[in-house]
CSV table of C-alpha atoms and ligand atoms in Angstrom, one decimal:
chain,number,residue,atom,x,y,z
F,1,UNK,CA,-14.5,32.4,-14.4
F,2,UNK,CA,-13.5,35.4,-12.0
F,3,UNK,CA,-12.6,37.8,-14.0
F,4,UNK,CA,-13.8,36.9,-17.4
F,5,UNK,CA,-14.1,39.5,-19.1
F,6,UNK,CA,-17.7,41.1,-21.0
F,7,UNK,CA,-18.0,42.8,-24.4
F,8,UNK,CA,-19.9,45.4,-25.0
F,9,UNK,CA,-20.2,46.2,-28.7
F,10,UNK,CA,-19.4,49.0,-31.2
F,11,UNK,CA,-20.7,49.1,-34.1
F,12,UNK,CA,-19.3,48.0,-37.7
F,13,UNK,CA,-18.1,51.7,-38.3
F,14,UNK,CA,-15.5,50.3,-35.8
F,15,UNK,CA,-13.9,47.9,-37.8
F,16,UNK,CA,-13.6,50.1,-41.0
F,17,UNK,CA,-10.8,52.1,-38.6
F,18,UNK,CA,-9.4,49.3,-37.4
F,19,UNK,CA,-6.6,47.7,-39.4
F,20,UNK,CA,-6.1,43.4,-39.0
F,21,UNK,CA,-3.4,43.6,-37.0
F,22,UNK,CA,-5.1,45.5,-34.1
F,23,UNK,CA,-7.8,42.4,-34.2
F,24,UNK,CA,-8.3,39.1,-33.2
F,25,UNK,CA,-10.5,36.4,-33.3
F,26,UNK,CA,-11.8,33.1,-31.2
F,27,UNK,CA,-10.3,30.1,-32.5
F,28,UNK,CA,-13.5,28.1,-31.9
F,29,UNK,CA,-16.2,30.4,-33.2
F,30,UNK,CA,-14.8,33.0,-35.2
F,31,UNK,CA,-16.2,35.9,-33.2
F,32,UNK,CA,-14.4,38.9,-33.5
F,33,UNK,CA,-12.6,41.1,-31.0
F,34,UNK,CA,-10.0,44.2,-30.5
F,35,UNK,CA,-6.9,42.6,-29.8
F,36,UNK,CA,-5.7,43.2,-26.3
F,37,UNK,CA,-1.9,43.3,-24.4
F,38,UNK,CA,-0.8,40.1,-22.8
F,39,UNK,CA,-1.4,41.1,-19.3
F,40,UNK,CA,-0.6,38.8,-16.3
F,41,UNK,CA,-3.4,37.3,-14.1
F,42,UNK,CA,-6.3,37.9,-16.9
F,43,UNK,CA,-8.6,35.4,-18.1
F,44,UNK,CA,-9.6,36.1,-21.7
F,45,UNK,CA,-12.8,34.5,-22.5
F,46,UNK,CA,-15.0,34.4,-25.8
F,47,UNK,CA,-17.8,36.7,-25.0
F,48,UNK,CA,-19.8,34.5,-27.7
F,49,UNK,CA,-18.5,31.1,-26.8
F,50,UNK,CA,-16.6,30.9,-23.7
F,51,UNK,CA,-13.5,29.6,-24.7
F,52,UNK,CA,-10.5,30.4,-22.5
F,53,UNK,CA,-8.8,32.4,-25.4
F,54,UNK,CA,-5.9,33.0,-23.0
F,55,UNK,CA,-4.7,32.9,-19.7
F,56,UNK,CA,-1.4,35.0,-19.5
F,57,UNK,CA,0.3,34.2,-16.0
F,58,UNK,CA,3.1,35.9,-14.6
F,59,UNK,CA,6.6,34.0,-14.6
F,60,UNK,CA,4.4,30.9,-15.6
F,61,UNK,CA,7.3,30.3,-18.3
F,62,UNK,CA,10.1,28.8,-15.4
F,63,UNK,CA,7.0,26.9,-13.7
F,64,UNK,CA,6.4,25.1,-16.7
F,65,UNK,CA,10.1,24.4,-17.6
F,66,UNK,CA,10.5,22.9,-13.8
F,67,UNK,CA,7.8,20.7,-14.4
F,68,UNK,CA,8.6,19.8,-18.2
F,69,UNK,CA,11.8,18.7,-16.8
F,70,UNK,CA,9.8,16.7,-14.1
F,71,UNK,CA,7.7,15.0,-16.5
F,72,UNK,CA,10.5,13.8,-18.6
F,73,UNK,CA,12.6,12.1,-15.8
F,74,UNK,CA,9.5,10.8,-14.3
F,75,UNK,CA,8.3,9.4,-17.9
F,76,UNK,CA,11.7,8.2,-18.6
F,77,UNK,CA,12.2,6.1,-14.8
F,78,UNK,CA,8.8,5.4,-14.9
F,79,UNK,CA,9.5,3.2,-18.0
F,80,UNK,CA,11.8,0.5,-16.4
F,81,UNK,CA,10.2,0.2,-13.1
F,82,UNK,CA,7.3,-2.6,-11.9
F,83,UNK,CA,4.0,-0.3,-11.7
F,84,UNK,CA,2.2,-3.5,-10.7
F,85,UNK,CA,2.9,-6.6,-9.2
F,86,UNK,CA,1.2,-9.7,-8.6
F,87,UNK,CA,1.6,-13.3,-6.4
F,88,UNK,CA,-0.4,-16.5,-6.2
F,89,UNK,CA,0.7,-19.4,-4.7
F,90,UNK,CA,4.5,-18.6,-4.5
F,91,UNK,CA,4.5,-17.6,-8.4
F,92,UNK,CA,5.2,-13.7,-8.7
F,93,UNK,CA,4.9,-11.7,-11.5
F,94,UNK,CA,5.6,-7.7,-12.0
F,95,UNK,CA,4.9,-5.4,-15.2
F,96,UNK,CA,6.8,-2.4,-16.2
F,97,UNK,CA,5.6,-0.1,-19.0
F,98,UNK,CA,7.7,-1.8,-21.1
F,99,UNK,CA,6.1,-5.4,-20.2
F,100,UNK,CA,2.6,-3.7,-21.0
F,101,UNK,CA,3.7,-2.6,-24.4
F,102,UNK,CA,4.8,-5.4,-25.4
F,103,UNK,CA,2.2,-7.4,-24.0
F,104,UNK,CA,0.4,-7.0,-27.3
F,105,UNK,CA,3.3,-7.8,-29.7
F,106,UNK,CA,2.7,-11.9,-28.9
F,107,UNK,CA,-1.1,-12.1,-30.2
F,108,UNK,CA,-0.3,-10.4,-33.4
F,109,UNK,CA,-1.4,-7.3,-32.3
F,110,UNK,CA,1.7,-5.4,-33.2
F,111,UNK,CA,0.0,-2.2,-34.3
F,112,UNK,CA,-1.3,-2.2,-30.3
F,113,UNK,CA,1.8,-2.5,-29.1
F,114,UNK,CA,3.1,0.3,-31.5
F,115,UNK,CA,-0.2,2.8,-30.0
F,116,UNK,CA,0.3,1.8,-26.4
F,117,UNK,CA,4.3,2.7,-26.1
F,118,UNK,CA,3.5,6.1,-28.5
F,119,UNK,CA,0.5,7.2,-26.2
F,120,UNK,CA,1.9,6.4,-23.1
F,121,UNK,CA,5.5,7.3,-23.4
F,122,UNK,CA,6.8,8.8,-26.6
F,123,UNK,CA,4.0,10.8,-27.3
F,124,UNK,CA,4.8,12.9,-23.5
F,125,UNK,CA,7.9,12.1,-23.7
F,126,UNK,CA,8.5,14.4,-26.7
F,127,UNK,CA,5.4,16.8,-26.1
F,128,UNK,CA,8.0,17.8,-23.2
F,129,UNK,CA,10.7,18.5,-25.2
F,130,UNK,CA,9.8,20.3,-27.7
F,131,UNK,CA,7.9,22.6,-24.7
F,132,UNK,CA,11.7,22.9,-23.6
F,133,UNK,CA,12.7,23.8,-27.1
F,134,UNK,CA,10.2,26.5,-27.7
F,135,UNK,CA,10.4,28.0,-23.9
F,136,UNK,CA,14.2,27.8,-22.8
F,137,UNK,CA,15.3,30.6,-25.3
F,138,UNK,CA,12.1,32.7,-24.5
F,139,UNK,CA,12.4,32.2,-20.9
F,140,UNK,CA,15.9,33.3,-20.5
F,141,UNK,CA,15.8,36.1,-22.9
F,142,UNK,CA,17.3,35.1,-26.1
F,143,UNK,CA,16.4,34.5,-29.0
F,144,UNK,CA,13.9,31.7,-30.5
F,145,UNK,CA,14.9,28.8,-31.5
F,146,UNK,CA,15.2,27.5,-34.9
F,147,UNK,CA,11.9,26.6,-36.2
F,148,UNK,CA,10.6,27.1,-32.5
F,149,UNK,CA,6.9,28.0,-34.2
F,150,UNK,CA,7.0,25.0,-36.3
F,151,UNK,CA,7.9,22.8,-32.7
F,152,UNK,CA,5.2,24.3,-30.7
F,153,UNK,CA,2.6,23.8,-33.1
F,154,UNK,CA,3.5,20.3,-32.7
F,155,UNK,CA,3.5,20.0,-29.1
F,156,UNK,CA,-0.1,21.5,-29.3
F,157,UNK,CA,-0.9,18.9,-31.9
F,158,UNK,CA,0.2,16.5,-30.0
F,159,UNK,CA,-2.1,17.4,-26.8
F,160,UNK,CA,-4.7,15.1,-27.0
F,161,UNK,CA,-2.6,11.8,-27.7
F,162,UNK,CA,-1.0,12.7,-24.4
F,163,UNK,CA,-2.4,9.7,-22.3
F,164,UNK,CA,-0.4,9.0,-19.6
F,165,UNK,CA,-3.0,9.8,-16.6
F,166,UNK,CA,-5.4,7.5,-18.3
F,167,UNK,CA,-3.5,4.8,-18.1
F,168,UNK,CA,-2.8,5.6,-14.2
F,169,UNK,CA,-6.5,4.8,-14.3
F,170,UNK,CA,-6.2,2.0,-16.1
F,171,UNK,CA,-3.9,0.7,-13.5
F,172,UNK,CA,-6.5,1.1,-10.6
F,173,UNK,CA,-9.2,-0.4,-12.7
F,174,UNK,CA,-7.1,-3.4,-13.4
F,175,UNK,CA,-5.6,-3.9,-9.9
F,176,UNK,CA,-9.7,-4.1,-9.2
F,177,UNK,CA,-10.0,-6.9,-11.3
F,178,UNK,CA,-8.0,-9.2,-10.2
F,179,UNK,CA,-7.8,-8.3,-6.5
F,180,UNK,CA,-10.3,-11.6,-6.1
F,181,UNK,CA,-7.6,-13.5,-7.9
F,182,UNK,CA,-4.7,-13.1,-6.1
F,183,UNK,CA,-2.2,-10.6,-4.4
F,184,UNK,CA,-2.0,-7.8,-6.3
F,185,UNK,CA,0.7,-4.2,-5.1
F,186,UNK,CA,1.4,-0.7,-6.9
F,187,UNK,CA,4.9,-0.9,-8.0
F,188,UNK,CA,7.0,2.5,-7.8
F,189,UNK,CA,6.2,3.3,-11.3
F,190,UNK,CA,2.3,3.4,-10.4
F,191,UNK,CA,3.2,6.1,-8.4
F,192,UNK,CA,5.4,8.0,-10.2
F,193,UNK,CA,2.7,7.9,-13.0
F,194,UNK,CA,0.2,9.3,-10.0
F,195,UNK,CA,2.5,12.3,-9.4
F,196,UNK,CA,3.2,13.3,-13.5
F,197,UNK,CA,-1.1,13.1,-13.1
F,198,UNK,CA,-0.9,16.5,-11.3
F,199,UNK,CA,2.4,18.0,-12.8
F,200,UNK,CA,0.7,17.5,-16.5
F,201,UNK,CA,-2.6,19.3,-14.9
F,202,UNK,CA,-0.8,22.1,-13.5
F,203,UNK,CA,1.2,22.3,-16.6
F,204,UNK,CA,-1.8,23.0,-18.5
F,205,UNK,CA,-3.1,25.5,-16.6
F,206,UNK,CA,-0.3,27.2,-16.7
F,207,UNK,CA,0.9,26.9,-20.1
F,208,UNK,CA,-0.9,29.6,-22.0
F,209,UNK,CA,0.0,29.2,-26.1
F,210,UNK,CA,-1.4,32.8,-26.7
F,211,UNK,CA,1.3,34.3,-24.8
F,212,UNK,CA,3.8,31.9,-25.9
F,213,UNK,CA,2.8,33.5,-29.3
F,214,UNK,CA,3.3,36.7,-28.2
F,215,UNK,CA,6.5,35.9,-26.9
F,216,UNK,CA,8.2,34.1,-29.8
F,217,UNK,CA,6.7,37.1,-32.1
F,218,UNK,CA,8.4,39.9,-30.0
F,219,UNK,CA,11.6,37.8,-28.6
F,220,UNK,CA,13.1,41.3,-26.9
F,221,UNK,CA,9.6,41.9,-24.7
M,1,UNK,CA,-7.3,44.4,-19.9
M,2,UNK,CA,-11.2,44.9,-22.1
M,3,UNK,CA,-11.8,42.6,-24.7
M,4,UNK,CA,-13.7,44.2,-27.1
M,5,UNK,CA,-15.9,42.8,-29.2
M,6,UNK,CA,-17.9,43.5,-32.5
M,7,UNK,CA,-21.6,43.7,-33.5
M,8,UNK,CA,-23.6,44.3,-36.4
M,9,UNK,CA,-25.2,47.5,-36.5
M,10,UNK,CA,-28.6,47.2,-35.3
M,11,UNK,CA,-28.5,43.8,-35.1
M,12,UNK,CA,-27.5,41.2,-32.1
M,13,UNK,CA,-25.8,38.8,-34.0
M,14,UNK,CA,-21.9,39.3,-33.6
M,15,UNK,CA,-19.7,39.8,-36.0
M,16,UNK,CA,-17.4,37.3,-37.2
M,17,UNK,CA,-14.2,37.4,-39.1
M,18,UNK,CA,-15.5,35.7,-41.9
M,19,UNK,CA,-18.7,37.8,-41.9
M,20,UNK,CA,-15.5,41.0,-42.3
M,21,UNK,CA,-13.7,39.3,-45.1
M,22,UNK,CA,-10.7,38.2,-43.0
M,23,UNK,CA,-9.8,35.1,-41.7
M,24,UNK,CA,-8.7,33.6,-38.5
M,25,UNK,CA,-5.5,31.5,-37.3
M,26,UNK,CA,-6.7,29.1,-35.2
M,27,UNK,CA,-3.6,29.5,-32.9
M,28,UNK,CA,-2.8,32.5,-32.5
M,29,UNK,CA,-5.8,34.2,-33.0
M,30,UNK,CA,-4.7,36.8,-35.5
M,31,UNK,CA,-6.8,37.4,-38.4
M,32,UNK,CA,-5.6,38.2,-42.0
M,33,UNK,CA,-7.0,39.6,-45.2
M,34,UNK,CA,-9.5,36.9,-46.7
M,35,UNK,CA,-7.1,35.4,-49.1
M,36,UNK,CA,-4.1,35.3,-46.9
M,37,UNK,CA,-2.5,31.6,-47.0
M,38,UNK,CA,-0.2,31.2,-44.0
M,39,UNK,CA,-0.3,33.1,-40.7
M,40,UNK,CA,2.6,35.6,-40.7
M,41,UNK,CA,3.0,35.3,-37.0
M,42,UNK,CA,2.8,31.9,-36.3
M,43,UNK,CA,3.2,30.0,-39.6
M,44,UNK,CA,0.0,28.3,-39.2
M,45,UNK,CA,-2.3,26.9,-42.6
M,46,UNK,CA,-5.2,29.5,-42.7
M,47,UNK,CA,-8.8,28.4,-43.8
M,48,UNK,CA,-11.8,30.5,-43.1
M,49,UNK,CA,-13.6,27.2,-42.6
M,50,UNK,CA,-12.6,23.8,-43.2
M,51,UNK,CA,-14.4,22.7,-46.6
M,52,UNK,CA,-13.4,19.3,-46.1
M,53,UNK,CA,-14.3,19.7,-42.6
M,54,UNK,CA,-17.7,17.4,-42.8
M,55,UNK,CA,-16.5,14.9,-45.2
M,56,UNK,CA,-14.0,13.9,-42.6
M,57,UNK,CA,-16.1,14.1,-39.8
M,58,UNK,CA,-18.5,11.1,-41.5
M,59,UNK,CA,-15.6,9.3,-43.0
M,60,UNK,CA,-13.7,8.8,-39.3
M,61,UNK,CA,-17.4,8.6,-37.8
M,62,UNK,CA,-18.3,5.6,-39.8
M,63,UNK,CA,-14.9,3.8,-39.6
M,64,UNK,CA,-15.5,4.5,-35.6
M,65,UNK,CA,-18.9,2.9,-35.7
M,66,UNK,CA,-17.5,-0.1,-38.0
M,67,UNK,CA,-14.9,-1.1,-35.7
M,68,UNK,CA,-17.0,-0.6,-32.7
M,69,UNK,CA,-19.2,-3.5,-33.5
M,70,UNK,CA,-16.7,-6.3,-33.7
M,71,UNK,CA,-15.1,-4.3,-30.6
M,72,UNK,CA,-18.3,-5.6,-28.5
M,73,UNK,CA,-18.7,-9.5,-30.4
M,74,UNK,CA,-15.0,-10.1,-30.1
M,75,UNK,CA,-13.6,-11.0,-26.4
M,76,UNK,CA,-10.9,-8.2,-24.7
M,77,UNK,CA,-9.8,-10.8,-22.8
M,78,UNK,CA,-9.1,-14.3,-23.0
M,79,UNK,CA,-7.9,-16.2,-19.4
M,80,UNK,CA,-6.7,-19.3,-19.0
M,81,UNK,CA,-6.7,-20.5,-15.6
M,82,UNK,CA,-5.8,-23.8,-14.3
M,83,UNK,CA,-8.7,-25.5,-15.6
M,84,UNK,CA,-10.5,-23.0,-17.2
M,85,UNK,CA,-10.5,-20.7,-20.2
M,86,UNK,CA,-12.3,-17.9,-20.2
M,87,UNK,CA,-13.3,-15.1,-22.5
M,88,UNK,CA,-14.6,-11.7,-21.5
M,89,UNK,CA,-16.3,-9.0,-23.7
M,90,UNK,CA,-16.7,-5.3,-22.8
M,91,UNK,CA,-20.0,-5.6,-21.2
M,92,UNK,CA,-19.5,-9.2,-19.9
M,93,UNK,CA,-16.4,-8.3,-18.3
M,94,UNK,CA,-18.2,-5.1,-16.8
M,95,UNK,CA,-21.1,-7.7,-15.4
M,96,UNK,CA,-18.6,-10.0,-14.1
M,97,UNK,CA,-16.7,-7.0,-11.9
M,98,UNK,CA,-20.5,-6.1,-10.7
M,99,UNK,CA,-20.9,-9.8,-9.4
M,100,UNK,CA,-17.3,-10.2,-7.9
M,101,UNK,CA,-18.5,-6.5,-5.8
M,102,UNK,CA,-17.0,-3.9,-7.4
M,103,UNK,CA,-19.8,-2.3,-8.6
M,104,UNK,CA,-17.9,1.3,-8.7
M,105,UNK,CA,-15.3,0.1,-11.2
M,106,UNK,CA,-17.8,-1.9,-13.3
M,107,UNK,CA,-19.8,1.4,-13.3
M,108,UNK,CA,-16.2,3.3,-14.8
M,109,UNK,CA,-15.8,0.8,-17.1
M,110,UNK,CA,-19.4,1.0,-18.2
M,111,UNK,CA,-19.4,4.7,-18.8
M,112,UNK,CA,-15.8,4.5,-20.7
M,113,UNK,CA,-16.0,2.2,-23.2
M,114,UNK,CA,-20.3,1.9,-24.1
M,115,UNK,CA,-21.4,4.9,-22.4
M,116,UNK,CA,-18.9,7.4,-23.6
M,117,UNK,CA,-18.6,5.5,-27.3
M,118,UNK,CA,-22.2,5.7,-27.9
M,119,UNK,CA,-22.6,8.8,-26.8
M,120,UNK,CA,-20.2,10.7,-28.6
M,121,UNK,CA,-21.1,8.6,-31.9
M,122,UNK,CA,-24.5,10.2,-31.4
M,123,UNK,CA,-23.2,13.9,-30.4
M,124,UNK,CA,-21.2,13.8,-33.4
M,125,UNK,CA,-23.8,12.8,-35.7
M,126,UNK,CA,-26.2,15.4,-34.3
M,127,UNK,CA,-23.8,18.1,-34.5
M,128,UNK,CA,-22.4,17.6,-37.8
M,129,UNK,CA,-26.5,17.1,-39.1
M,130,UNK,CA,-27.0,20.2,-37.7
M,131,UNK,CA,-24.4,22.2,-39.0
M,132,UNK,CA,-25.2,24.9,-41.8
M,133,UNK,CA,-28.9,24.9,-41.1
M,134,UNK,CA,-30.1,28.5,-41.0
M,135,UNK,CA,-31.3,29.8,-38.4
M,136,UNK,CA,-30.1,28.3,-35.6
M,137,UNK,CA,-31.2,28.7,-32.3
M,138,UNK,CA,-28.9,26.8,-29.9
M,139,UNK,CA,-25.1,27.4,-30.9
M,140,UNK,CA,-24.1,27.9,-27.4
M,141,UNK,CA,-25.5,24.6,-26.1
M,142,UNK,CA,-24.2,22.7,-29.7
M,143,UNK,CA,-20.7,23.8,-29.1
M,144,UNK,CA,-20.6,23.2,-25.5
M,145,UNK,CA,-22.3,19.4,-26.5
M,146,UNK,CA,-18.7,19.7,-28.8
M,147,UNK,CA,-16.7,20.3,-26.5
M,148,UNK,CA,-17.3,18.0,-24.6
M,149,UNK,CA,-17.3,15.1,-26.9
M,150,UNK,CA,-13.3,16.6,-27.4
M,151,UNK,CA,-12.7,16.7,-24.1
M,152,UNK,CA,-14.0,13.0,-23.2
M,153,UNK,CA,-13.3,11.0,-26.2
M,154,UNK,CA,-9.6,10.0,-24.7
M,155,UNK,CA,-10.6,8.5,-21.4
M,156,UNK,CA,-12.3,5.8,-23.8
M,157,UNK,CA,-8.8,4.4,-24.3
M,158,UNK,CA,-9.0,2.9,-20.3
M,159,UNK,CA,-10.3,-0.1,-21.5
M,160,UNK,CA,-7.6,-0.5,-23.7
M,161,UNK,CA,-4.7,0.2,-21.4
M,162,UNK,CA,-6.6,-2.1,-18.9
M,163,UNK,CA,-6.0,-5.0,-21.4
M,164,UNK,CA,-2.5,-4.4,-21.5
M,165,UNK,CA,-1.5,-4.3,-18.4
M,166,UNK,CA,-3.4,-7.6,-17.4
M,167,UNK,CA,-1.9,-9.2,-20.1
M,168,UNK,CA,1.4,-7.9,-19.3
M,169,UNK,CA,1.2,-8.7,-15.6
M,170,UNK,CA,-0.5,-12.0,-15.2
M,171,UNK,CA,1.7,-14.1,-16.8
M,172,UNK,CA,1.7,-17.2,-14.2
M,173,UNK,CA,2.9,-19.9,-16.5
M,174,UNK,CA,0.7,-22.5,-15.7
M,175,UNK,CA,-1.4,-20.9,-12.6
M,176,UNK,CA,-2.8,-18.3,-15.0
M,177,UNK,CA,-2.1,-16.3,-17.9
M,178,UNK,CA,-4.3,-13.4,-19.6
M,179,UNK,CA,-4.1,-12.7,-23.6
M,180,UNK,CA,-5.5,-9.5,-25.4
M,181,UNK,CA,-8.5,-10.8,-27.3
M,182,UNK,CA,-9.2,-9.3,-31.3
M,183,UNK,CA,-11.8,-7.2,-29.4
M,184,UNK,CA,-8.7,-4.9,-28.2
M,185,UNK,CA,-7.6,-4.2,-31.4
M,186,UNK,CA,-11.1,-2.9,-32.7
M,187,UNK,CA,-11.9,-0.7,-29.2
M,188,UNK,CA,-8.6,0.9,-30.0
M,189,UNK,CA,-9.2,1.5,-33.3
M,190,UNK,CA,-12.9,2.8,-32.6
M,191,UNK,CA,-11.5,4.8,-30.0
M,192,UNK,CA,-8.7,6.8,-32.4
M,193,UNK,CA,-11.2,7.0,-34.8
M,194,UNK,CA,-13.8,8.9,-33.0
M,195,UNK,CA,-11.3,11.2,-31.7
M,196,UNK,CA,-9.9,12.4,-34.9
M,197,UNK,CA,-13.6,12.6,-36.2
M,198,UNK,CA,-14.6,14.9,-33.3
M,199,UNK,CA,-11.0,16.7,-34.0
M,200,UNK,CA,-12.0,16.9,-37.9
M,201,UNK,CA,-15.1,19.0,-37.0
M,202,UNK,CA,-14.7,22.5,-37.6
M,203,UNK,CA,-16.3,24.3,-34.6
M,204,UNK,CA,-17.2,27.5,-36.5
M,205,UNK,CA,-19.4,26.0,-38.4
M,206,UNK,CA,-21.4,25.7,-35.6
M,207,UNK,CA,-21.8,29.2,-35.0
M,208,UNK,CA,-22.7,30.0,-39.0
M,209,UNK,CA,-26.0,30.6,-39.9
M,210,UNK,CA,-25.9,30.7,-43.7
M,211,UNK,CA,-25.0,34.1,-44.1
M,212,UNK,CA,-23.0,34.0,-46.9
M,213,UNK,CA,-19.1,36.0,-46.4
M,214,UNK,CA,-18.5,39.1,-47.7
M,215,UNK,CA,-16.2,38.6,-51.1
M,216,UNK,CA,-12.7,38.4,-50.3
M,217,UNK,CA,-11.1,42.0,-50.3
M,218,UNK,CA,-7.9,42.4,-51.5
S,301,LIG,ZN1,-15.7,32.0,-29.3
S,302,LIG,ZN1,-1.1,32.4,-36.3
């Protein structure tokens, strides 16, 4: 945790002085703090808790454009392309994403189908842009978008249904199965889907929603 | 940068902003006078806690457990090979991967979709039992247990995705072809079900130990 930082209390005749707005409060547990200044390079940890509460980076806001834009061109190519492909006996067969969504529609399982394409590529696929939506205007100093709060407490929403790197795994595990069966390759698509893996990490760590809060409060700072 | 935090006089316990009459925006971290409805800064819904919050929790708990029996009856996988048909289950299709040698993968597809499942049915249970009681002793470990059980409850989907993509891809006409069994369907639906129960549960709760708030001050 590096520099995670310690409390160490004042009483309750603190807070009578104090007015809300100079306070703040972990998301998680409800313990309550002083609120500080986004400064760069600080971890801000839940004394109670340990929840990362923020993680203010400096000029992390062009990182994570670069690699929103990555994501979405990666998503979008990734889509069309053979991630795996497959021979026995002269008969070849690839699959793209598209293939694997659609796998599901034959066997009446339409509402599969409907999850797999949404979790795998429209669910990032839009996280993405409306992360472009909310940081372009902040990034290059003008104003907020329309509705830009409303759009990034979607994209935040929207977080956990992001599920592209487990389906990279998925990919592996089922190129294991049927190794035995017959000849079995990673199309370019598998490893397109390897490389958004590590630009969504990175992403993460550097996207820090406190400070994006700050920022679309105070649009001029 | 200091984050400063609060305590109750002469006491350890720390002090909350429910226990101060205000409440919290979960994402932006602001708090607001008691009765405040919307964040001013970020537009978020406010609740102090989520009253509901439990009644979720065991209503997407239950439907998780429900379809997670048929999920292991059912097949995942039927294949038809040249002159064999052949249906796999979660496990079976696990124990089959451990005979061919790939004991590693059988072992990842172990721990995804009975290990992880089971587990976090359990965790969740435990936790949302728990909740409210006074006196508690082990909030730290109970919310990391919770966070955890958020953090994992995706990865269950791999079996799911696997499914897919071997129906999608071995399609041999008559050398071999793979179908998604009914099993698919109920894994998935297990799967999103648990997560939005773990996503229900109201962390703070965790942390309260029947204190009752301070009255709302205007
Ligand atoms: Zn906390
Ligand atoms: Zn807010």
């Amino acid at each position: 945790m590096g520099d995670g930082l310690l409390m160490d209390g004042p009483s309750e005749k603190v807070l009578v002085d104090v007015a809300p707005e100079n306070l703040m409060a972990c998301s998680e547990c409800d313990a309550l703090y002083q609120a500080v200044a986004p400064e760069p390079e600080t971890l801000i940890v839940c004394e109670r808790c340990h929840h990362v509460i923020a993680r203010p980076r400096r000029k992390a806001g062009m990182t994570v454009i670069s690699l929103a834009f990555a994501t979405l061109v990666l998503v979008v190519a990734a889509t069309f392309l053979p991630f795996l492909s497959i021979s026995v006996a002269g008969v070849e067969n690839s699959a793209s994403l598209i293939d694997t969504a659609l796998a599901f529609s034959e066997g009446g399982l339409a509402f599969l189908a409907l999850a797999t394409v949404a979790l795998i590529i429209l669910i990032p696929t839009l996280r993405m842009l409306l992360i472009l939506y909310v940081l372009v205007p902040i990034v290059f100093d003008r104003p907020p978008a329309r509705r830009a709060k409303s759009a990034f407490r979607m994209s935040i929403a929207l977080k956990p249904w992001s599920m592209a790197e487990i389906f990279v795994i998925g990919c592996a595990v089922a190129l294991v199965k049927i190794v035995d069966l017959a000849d079995v390759a990673f199309g370019p698509a598998f490893w397109m889907f390897s490389a958004l893996v590590i630009i969504v990490t990175l992403q993460e760590r550097l996207l820090c929603s406190w400070s994006v809060w700050n920022a679309l409060e105070q649009p001029q700072s | 940068m200091q984050l400063v935090g609060m305590e109750r006089a002469g006491t350890a316990s720390v002090l909350t902003a429910r226990g101060s009459g205000l409440v919290t925006c979960r994402q932006c971290t602001r708090v607001w006078p008691m009765a405040t409805e919307i964040c001013g800064r970020c537009g978020t819904k406010l609740r102090s806690r989520d009253d509901l919050s439990m009644q979720k929790v065991w209503a997407w708990w239950l439907t998780g457990v429900i379809a997670y029996v048929p999920a292991n009856l059912y097949p995942m996988l039927e294949t038809r090979a040249l002159f064999d048909t052949q249906d796999s289950t979660i496990v079976g299709g696990a124990v089959d991967l451990l005979l061919h040698g790939a004991p590693v993968v059988a072992l990842v597809i172990l721990i995804a979709s009975v290990l992880i499942p089971v587990g976090k049915f359990l965790a969740i249970a435990y936790l949302a039992v728990t909740v409210g009681r006074r006196a508690q002793t082990r909030n730290a470990d109970r919310h990391k247990l919770f966070e955890f059980v958020e953090f994992i409850g995706r990865w269950s989907m791999i079996d799911v995705f696997v499914v897919a993509i071997l129906s999608s891809l071995v399609q041999l006409s008559s050398l071999a072809t793979i179908k998604p069994g009914p099993a698919s369907l109920a894994f998935a639906i297990s799967v999103i079900a648990t997560m939005i129960s773990a996503q229900s549960f109201d962390s703070r709760m965790i942390w309260d130990t029947g204190f009752p708030p301070k009255a709302p001050q205007a």
